[in-house]
Amino acid sequence: MVTSANEKMLFWGDISHLPSIQLPHPGATIELDVYPDMAIASRRRVLAESVIGGYAIGAAHLPFPGIGHVKKDGDGYGWVAVEYGAQGLKS
């Protein structure tokens, strides 16, 4: 977690390997989840905390540029990427 003034950015490693599946269905696992029950619990906790805290997220395995926010979407979550253009990132 990086904090600047009142803004916070959380950096993820392998919270989600397949965001198009694991964000809307955080209980989904893949073979890389060596400890599936622990992976599910961690994913659900981090996703919920990301929404509640309103954190900006920087993460591997997410669409370019890999920076954005998590939103609650039904029983799962969705991804809102920051805009990226010639002037850099826009929030």
C-alpha positions as a Python dict, from the first residue, in 0.01 Angstrom:
ca = {
    (1, 'M'): (0, 0, 0),
    (2, 'V'): (129, 343, -98),
    (3, 'T'): (-30, 647, 63),
    (4, 'S'): (-9, 1008, -57),
    (5, 'A'): (-213, 1272, 123),
    (6, 'N'): (-555, 1104, 154),
    (7, 'E'): (-518, 868, -144),
    (8, 'K'): (-412, 505, -122),
    (9, 'M'): (-291, 264, -389),
    (10, 'L'): (-276, -109, -327),
    (11, 'F'): (-48, -328, -538),
    (12, 'W'): (-158, -686, -606),
    (13, 'G'): (48, -986, -703),
    (14, 'D'): (-162, -1291, -784),
    (15, 'I'): (-496, -1196, -630),
    (16, 'S'): (-652, -1267, -969),
    (17, 'H'): (-493, -1463, -1255),
    (18, 'L'): (-798, -1443, -1483),
    (19, 'P'): (-979, -1118, -1397),
    (20, 'S'): (-1258, -1173, -1650),
    (21, 'I'): (-1354, -1484, -1450),
    (22, 'Q'): (-1220, -1434, -1098),
    (23, 'L'): (-1350, -1082, -1038),
    (24, 'P'): (-1715, -1162, -1112),
    (25, 'H'): (-1668, -1507, -953),
    (26, 'P'): (-1409, -1471, -674),
    (27, 'G'): (-1466, -1833, -571),
    (28, 'A'): (-1324, -1960, -901),
    (29, 'T'): (-977, -2111, -881),
    (30, 'I'): (-720, -2229, -1132),
    (31, 'E'): (-439, -2481, -1112),
    (32, 'L'): (-193, -2207, -1010),
    (33, 'D'): (-388, -2163, -686),
    (34, 'V'): (-184, -2421, -494),
    (35, 'Y'): (-402, -2375, -186),
    (36, 'P'): (-745, -2307, -341),
    (37, 'D'): (-935, -2241, -17),
    (38, 'M'): (-672, -1991, 95),
    (39, 'A'): (-668, -1827, -250),
    (40, 'I'): (-1046, -1783, -245),
    (41, 'A'): (-1042, -1636, 107),
    (42, 'S'): (-758, -1397, 21),
    (43, 'R'): (-921, -1290, -305),
    (44, 'R'): (-1256, -1221, -139),
    (45, 'R'): (-1094, -1028, 146),
    (46, 'V'): (-872, -813, -77),
    (47, 'L'): (-1151, -739, -325),
    (48, 'A'): (-1389, -635, -46),
    (49, 'E'): (-1124, -421, 124),
    (50, 'S'): (-1037, -257, -209),
    (51, 'V'): (-1398, -150, -262),
    (52, 'I'): (-1457, -40, 98),
    (53, 'G'): (-1130, 155, 107),
    (54, 'G'): (-1179, 306, -240),
    (55, 'Y'): (-820, 216, -320),
    (56, 'A'): (-655, 267, -653),
    (57, 'I'): (-517, -71, -762),
    (58, 'G'): (-200, -155, -949),
    (59, 'A'): (-186, -519, -1046),
    (60, 'A'): (-40, -790, -1261),
    (61, 'H'): (-274, -994, -1482),
    (62, 'L'): (-518, -705, -1538),
    (63, 'P'): (-579, -529, -1870),
    (64, 'F'): (-335, -252, -1968),
    (65, 'P'): (-240, -30, -1797),
    (66, 'G'): (-308, -251, -1494),
    (67, 'I'): (-418, 47, -1286),
    (68, 'G'): (-775, 118, -1184),
    (69, 'H'): (-1042, 50, -924),
    (70, 'V'): (-1253, -246, -818),
    (71, 'K'): (-1629, -203, -802),
    (72, 'K'): (-1894, -425, -646),
    (73, 'D'): (-2104, -592, -914),
    (74, 'G'): (-2380, -821, -787),
    (75, 'D'): (-2228, -1114, -599),
    (76, 'G'): (-1887, -1042, -750),
    (77, 'Y'): (-1672, -753, -860),
    (78, 'G'): (-1583, -558, -1171),
    (79, 'W'): (-1276, -371, -1292),
    (80, 'V'): (-1268, -4, -1392),
    (81, 'A'): (-936, 76, -1558),
    (82, 'V'): (-800, 429, -1556),
    (83, 'E'): (-793, 598, -1894),
    (84, 'Y'): (-458, 599, -2066),
    (85, 'G'): (-371, 837, -2346),
    (86, 'A'): (-97, 1053, -2490),
    (87, 'Q'): (-95, 1262, -2173),
    (88, 'G'): (-51, 958, -1947),
    (89, 'L'): (-296, 824, -1691),
    (90, 'K'): (-626, 993, -1614),
    (91, 'S'): (-830, 902, -1309),
}
